[in-house]
PDB file of C-alpha atoms and ligand atoms in Angstrom:
ATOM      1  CA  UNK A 199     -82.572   2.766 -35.033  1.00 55.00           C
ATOM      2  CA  UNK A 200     -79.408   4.210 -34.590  1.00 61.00           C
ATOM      3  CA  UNK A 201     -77.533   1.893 -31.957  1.00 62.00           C
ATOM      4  CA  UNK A 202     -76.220   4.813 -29.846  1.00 63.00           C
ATOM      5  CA  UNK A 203     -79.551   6.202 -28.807  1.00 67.00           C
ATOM      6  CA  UNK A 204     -79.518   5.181 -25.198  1.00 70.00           C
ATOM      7  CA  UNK A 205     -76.036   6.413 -24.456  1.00 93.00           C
ATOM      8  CA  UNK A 206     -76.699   9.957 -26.681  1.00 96.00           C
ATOM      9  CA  UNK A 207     -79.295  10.180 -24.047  1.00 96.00           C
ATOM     10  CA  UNK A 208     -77.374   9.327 -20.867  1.00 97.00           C
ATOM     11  CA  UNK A 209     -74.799  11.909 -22.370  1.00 97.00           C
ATOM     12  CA  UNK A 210     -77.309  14.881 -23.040  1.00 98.00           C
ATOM     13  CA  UNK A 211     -78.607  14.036 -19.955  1.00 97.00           C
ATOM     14  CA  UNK A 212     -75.520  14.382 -17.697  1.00 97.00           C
ATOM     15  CA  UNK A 213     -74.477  17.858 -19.926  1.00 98.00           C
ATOM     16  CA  UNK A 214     -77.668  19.194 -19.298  1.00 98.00           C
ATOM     17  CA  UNK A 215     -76.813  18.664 -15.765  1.00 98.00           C
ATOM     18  CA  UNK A 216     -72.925  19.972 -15.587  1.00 98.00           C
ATOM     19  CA  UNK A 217     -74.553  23.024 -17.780  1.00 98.00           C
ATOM     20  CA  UNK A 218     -77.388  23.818 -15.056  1.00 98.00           C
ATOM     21  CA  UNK A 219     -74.811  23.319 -12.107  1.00 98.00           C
ATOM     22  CA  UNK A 220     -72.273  25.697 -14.176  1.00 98.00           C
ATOM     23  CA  UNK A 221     -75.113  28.497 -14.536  1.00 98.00           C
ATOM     24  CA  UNK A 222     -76.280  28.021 -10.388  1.00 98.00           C
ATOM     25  CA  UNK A 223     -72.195  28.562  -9.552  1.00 97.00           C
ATOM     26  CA  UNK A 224     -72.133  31.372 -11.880  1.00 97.00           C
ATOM     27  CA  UNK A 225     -75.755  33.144 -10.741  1.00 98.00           C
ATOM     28  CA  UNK A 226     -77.373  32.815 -14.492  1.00 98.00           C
ATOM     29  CA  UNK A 227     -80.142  31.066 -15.907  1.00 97.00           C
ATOM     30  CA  UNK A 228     -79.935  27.606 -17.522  1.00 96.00           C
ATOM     31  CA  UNK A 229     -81.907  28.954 -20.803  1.00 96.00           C
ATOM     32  CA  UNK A 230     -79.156  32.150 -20.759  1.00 97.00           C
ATOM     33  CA  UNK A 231     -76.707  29.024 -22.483  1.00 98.00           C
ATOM     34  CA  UNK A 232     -77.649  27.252 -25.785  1.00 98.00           C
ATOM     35  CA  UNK A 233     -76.451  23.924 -26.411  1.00 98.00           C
ATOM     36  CA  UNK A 234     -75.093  23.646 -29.891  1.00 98.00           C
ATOM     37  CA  UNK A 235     -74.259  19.891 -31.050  1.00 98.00           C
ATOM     38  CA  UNK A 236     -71.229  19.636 -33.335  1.00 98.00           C
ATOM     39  CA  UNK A 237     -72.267  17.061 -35.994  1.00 98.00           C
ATOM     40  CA  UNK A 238     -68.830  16.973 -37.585  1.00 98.00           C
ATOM     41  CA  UNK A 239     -68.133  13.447 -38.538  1.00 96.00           C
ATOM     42  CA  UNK A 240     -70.963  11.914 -37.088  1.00 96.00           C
ATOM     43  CA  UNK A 241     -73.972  10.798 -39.468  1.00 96.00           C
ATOM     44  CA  UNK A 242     -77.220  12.026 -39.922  1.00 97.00           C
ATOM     45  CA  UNK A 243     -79.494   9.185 -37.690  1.00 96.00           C
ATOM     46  CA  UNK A 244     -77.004  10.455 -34.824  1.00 97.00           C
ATOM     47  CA  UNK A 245     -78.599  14.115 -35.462  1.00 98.00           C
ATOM     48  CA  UNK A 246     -81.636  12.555 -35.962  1.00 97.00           C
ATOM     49  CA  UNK A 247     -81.259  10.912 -32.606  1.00 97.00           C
ATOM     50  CA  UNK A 248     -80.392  14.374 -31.198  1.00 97.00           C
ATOM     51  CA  UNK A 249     -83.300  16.141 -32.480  1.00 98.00           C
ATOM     52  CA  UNK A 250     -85.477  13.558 -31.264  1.00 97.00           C
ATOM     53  CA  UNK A 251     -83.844  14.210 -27.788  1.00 97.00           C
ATOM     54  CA  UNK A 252     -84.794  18.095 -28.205  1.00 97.00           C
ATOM     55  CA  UNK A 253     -81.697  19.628 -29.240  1.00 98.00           C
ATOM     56  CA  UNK A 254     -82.354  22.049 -31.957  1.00 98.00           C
ATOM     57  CA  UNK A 255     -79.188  23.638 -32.768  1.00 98.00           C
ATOM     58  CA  UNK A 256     -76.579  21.961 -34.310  1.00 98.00           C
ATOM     59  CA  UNK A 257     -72.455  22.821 -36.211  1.00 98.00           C
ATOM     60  CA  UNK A 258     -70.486  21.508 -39.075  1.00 98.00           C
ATOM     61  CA  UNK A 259     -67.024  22.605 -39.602  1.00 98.00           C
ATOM     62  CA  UNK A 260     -67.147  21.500 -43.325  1.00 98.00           C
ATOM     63  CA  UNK A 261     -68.931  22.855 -45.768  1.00 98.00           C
ATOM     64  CA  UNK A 262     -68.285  19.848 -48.098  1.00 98.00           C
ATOM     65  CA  UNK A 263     -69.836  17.699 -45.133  1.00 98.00           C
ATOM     66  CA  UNK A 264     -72.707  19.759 -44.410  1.00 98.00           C
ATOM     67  CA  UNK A 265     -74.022  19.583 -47.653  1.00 98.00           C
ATOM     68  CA  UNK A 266     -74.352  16.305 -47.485  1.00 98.00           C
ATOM     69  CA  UNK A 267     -75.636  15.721 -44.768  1.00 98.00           C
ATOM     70  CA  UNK A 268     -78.160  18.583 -43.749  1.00 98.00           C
ATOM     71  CA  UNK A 269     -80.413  17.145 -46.291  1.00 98.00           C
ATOM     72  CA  UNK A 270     -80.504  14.112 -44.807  1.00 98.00           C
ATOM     73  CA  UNK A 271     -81.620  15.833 -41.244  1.00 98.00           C
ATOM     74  CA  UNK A 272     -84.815  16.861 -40.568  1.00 97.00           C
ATOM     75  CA  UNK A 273     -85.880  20.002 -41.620  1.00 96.00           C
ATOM     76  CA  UNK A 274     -86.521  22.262 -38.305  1.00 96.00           C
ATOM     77  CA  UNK A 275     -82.835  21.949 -37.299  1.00 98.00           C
ATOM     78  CA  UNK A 276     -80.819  25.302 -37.102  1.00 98.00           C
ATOM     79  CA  UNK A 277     -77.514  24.894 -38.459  1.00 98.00           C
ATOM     80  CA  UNK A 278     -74.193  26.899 -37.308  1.00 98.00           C
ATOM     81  CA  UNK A 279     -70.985  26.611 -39.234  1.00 98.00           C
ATOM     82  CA  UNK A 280     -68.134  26.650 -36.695  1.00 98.00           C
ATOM     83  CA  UNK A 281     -65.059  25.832 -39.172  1.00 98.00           C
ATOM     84  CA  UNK A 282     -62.248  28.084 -41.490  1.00 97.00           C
ATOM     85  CA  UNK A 283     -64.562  29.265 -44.453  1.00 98.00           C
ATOM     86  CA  UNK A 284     -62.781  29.479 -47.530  1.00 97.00           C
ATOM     87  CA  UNK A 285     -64.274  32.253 -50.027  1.00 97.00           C
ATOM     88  CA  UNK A 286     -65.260  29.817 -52.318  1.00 97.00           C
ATOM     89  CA  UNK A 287     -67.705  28.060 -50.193  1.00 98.00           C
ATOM     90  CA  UNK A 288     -69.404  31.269 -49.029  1.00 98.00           C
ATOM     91  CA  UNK A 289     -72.317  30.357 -51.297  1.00 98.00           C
ATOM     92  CA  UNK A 290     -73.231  27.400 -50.546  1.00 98.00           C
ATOM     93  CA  UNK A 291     -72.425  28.091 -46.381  1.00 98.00           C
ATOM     94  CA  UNK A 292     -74.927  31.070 -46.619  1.00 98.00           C
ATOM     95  CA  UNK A 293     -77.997  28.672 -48.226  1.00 98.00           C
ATOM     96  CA  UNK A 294     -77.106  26.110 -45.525  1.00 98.00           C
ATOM     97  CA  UNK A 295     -76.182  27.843 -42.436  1.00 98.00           C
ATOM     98  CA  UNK A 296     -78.256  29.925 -39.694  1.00 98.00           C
ATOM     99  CA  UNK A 297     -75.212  31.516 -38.803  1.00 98.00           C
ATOM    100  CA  UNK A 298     -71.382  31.250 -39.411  1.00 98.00           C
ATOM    101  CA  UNK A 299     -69.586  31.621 -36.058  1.00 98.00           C
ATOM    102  CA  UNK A 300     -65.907  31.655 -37.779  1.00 98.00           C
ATOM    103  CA  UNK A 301     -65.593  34.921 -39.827  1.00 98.00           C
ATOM    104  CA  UNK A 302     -61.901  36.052 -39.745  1.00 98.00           C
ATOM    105  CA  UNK A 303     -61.335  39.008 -41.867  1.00 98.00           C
ATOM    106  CA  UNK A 304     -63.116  41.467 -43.692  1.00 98.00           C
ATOM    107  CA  UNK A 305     -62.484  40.101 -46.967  1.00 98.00           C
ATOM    108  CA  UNK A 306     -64.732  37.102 -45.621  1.00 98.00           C
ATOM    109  CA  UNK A 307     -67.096  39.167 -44.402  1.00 98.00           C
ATOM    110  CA  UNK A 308     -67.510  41.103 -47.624  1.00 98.00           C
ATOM    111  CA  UNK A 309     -67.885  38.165 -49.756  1.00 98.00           C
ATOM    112  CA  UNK A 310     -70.343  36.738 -47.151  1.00 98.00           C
ATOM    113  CA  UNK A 311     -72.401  40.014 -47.525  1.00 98.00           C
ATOM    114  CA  UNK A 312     -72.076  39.739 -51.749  1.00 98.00           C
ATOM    115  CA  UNK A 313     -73.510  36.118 -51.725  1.00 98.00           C
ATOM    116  CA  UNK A 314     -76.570  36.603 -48.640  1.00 98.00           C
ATOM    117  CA  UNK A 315     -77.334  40.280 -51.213  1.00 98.00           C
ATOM    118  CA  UNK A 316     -77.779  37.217 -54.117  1.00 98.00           C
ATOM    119  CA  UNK A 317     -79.976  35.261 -52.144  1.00 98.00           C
ATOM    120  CA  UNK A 318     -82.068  38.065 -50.764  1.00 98.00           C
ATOM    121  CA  UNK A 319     -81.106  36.968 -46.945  1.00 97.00           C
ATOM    122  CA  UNK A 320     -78.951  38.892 -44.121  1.00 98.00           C
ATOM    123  CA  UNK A 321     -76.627  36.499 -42.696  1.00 98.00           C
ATOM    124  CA  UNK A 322     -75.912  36.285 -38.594  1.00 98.00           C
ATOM    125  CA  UNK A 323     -72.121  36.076 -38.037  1.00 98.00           C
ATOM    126  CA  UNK A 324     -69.588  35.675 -34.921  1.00 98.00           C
ATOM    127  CA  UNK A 325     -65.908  37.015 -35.309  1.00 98.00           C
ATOM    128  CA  UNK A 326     -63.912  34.197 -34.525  1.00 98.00           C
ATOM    129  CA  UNK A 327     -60.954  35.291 -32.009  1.00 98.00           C
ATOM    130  CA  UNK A 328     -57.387  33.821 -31.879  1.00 98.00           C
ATOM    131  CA  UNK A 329     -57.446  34.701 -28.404  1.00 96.00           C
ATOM    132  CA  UNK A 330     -54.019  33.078 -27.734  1.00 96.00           C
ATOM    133  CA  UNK A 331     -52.461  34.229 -30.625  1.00 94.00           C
ATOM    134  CA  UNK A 332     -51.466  30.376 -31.930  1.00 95.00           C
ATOM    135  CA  UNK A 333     -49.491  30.482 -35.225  1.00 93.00           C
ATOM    136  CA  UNK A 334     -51.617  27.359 -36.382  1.00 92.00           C
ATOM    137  CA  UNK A 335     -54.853  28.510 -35.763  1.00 93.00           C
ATOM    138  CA  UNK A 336     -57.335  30.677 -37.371  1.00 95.00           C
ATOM    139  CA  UNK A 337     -59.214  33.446 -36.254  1.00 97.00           C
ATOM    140  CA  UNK A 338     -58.842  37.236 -35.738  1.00 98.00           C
ATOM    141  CA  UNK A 339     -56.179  38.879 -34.376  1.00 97.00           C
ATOM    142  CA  UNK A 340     -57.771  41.258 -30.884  1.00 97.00           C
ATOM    143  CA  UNK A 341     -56.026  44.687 -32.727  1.00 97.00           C
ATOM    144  CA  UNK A 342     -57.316  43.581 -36.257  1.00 97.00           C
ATOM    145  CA  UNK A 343     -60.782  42.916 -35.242  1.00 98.00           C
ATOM    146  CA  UNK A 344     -61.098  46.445 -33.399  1.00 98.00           C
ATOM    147  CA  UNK A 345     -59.056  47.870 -36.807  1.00 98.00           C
ATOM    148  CA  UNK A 346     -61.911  46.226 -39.195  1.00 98.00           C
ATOM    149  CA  UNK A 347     -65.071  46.158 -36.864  1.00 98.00           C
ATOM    150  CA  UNK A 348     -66.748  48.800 -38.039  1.00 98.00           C
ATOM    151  CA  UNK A 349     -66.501  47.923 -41.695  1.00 98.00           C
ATOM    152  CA  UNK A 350     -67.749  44.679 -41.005  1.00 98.00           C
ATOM    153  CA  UNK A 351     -70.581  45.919 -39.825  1.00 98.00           C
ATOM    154  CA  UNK A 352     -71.406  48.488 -42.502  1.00 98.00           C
ATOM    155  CA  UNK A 353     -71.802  45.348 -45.068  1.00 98.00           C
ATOM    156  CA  UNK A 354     -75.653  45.894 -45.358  1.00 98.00           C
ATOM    157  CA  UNK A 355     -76.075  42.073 -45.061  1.00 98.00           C
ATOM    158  CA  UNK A 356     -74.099  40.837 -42.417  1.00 98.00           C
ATOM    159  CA  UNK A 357     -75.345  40.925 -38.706  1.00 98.00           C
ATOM    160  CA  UNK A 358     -72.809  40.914 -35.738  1.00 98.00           C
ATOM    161  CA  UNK A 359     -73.897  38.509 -33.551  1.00 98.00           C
ATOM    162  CA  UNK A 360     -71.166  38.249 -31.172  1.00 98.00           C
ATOM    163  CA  UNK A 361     -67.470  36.740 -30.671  1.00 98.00           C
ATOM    164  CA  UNK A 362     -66.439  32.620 -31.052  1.00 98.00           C
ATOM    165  CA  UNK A 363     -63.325  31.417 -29.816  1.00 98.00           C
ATOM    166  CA  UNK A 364     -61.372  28.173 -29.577  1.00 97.00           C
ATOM    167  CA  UNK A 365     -58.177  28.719 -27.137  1.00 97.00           C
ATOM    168  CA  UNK A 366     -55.430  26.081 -27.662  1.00 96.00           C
ATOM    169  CA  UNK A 367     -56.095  22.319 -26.060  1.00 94.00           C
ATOM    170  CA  UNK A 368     -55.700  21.585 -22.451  1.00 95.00           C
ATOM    171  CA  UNK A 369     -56.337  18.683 -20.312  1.00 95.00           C
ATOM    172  CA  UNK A 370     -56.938  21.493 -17.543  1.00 97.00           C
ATOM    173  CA  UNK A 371     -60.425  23.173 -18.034  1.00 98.00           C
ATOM    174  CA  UNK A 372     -59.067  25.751 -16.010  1.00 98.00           C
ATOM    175  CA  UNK A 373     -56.087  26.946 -18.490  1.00 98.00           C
ATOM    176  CA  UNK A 374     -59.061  27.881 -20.815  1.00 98.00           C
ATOM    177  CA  UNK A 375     -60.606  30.407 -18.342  1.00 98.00           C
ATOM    178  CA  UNK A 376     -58.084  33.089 -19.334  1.00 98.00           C
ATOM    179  CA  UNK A 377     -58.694  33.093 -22.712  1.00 98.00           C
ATOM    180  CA  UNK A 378     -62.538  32.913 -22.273  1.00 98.00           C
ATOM    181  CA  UNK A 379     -62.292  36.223 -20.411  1.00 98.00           C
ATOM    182  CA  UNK A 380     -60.309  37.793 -22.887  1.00 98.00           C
ATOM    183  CA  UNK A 381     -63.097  37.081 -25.244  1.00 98.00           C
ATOM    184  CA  UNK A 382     -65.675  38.314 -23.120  1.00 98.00           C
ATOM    185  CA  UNK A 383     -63.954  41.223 -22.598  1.00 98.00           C
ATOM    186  CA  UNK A 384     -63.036  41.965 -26.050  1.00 98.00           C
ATOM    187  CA  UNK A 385     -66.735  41.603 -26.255  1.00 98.00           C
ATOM    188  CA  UNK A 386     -67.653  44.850 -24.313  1.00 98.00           C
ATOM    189  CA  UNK A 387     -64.476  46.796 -26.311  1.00 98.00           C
ATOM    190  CA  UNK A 388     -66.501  45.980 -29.414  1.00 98.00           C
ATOM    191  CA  UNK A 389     -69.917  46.518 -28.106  1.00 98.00           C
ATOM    192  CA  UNK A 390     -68.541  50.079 -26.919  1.00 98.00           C
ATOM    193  CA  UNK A 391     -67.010  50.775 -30.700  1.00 98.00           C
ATOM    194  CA  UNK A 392     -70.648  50.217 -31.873  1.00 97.00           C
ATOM    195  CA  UNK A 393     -72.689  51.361 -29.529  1.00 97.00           C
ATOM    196  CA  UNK A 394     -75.090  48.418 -29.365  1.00 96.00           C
ATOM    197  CA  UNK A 395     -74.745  45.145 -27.614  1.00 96.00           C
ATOM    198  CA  UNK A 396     -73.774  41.857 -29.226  1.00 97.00           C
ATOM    199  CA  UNK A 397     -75.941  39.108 -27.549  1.00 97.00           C
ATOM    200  CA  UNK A 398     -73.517  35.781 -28.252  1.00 98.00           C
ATOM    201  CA  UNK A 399     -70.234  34.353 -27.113  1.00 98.00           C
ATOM    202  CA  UNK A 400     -69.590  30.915 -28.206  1.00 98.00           C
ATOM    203  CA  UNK A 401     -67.167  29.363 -26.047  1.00 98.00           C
ATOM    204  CA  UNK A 402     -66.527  26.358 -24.289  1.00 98.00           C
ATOM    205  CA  UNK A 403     -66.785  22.576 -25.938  1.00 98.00           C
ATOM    206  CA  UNK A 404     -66.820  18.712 -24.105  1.00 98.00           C
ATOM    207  CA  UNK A 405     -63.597  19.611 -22.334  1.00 97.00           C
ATOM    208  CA  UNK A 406     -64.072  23.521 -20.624  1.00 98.00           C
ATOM    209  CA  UNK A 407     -67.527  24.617 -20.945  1.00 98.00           C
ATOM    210  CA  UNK A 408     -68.557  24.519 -17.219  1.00 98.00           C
ATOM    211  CA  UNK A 409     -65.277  27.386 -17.330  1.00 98.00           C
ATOM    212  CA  UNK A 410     -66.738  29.180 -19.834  1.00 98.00           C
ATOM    213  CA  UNK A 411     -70.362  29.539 -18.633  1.00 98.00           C
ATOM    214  CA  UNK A 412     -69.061  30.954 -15.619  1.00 98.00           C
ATOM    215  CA  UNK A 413     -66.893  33.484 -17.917  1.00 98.00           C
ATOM    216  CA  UNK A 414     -70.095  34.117 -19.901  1.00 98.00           C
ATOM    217  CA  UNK A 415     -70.436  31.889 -22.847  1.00 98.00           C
ATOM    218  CA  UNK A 416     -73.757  32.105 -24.674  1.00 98.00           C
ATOM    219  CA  UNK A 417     -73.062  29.212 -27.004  1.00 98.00           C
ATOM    220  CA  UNK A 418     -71.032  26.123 -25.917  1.00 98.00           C
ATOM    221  CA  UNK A 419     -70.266  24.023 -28.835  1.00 98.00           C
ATOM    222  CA  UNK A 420     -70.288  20.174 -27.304  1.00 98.00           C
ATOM    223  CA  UNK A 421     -69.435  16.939 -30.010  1.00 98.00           C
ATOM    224  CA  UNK A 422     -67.501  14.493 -28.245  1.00 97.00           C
ATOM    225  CA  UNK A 423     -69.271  14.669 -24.788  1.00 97.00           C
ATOM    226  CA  UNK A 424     -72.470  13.741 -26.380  1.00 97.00           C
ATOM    227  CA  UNK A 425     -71.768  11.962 -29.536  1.00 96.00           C
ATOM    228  CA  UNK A 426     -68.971   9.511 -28.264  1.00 94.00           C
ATOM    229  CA  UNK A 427     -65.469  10.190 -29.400  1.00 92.00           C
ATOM    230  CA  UNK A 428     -65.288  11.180 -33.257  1.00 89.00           C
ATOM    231  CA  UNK A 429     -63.077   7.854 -34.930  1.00 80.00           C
ATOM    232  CA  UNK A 430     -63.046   9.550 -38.679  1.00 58.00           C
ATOM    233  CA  UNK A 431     -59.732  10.730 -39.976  1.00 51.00           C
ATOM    234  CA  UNK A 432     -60.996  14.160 -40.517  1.00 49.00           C
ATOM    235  CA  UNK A 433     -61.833  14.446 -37.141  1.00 44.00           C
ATOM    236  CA  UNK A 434     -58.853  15.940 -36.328  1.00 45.00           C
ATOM    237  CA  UNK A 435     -57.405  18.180 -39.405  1.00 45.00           C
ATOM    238  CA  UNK A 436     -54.273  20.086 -38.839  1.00 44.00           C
ATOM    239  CA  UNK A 437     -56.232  23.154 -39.152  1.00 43.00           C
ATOM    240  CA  UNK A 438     -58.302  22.030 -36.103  1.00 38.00           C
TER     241      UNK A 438
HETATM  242  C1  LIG B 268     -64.988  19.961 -33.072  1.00 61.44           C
HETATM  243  C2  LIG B 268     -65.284  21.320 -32.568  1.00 61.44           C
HETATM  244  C3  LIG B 268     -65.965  21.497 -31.345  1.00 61.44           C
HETATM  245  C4  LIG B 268     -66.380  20.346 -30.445  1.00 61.44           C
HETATM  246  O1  LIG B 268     -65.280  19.799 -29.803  1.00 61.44           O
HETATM  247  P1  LIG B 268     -65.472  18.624 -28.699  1.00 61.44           P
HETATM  248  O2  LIG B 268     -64.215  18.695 -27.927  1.00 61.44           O
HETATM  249  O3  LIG B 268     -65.644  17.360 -29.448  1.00 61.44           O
HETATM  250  O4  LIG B 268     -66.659  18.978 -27.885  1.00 61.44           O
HETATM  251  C5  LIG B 268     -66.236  22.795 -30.954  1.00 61.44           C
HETATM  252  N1  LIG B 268     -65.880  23.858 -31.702  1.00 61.44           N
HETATM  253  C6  LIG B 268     -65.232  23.726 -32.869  1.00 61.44           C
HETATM  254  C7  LIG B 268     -64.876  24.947 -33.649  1.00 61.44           C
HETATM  255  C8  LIG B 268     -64.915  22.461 -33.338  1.00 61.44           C
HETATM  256  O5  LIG B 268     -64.260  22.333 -34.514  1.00 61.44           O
END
């Protein structure tokens, strides 16, 4: 059995909770916020140990790591891909993943689109926003996005699902909620260029999602808070 069952549980547990008080503050529904469980580094009996615990949607930031490890989960698990896709690994990212949340330019988007066309599938995506603008992180610029929005979604196989957005690392949850309005409102700009509503924004992880459930997240991406502090060296790339 894997040995951190019990405190996976106390953890999910006590989430569950800060997510349900977040949505009462904020006047929405619990089930309006999905729970995604960011795998990265961890092994498969700790997903196992997840899923048995009724979480159903889980991230990987690697493709190299993902395919090694979905297998090795069990098979109803939906998968999102939350890392810096490099065109290369669009193949292989569009046979594991439900959705990638991280697609930064139109040249990603269009080789996304030329891979899900080979395998006969449309593939959900989120834009990923570099809402702050930090020279070390990936992620859209606002003006680009609006510049290449509509061309994303003209690629016959690609479905907008929404905005993702990591703002820079604070010990202050608060310091976050600027950026996670900028996203939601960059949200409504796009929704008005296309004239149809995009249901997601994934924001928030273990340190600010409480902040951005009340700014509107759809998808808060949680690893550490539930799975325990990550201890493998590529738990904290430079990329990251
Ligand atoms: C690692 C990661 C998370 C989870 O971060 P925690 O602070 O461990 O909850 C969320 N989103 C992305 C894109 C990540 O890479």
């Amino acid at each position: 059995m894997y040995r951190a069952t019990v405190s996976l549980a106390e953890n999910l547990n006590s989430i569950q909770q800060r997510i349900s008080i977040a949505c009462q503050r904020a006047g929405r529904e619990p089930t309006s916020v999905g729970l995604l469980a960011v795998a990265k580094t961890h092994p498969p009996e700790a997903v196992s140990a997840a899923a048995n615990l009724g979480l159903s949607l889980f991230g990987e930031n690697k493709v190299q790591e993902a395919r090694a490890k979905i297998p090795l989960c069990p098979g109803r698990l939906r998968w999102h891909f939350i890392g810096h896709l490099q065109s290369n690994k669009c193949r292989e990212a569009v046979e594991l993943f439900a959705m990638i949340e991280s697609v930064d330019s139109l040249a990603l988007a269009q080789e996304i689109n030329r891979r899900a066309e080979a395998a006969a599938k449309t593939m959900p995506i989120l834009l990923e926003v570099n809402v702050a603008g930090e020279a070390s992180k990936f992620g859209y610029q606002p003006e680009r996005l609006l510049a290449e929005l509509k061309a994303i979604n003209a690629l016959p196989r690609i479905e907008i699902h929404g905005l993702m957005a990591v703002p820079p690392w604070s010990p202050l949850p608060e310091n976050s909620r600027p950026h996670f309005r900028r996203l939601r409102e960059l949200k409504l700009q796009c929704e008005q260029i296309l004239a149809a509503p995009m249901p997601h924004l994934s924001m928030g992880m273990s340190g600010d999602f409480e902040v951005a459930i009340e700014e509107g997240a759809t998808i808060v991406r949680v690893g550490t808070a539930l799975f325990g502090k990550r201890t493998s060296v590529r738990a904290n790339p430079v990329a990251e």
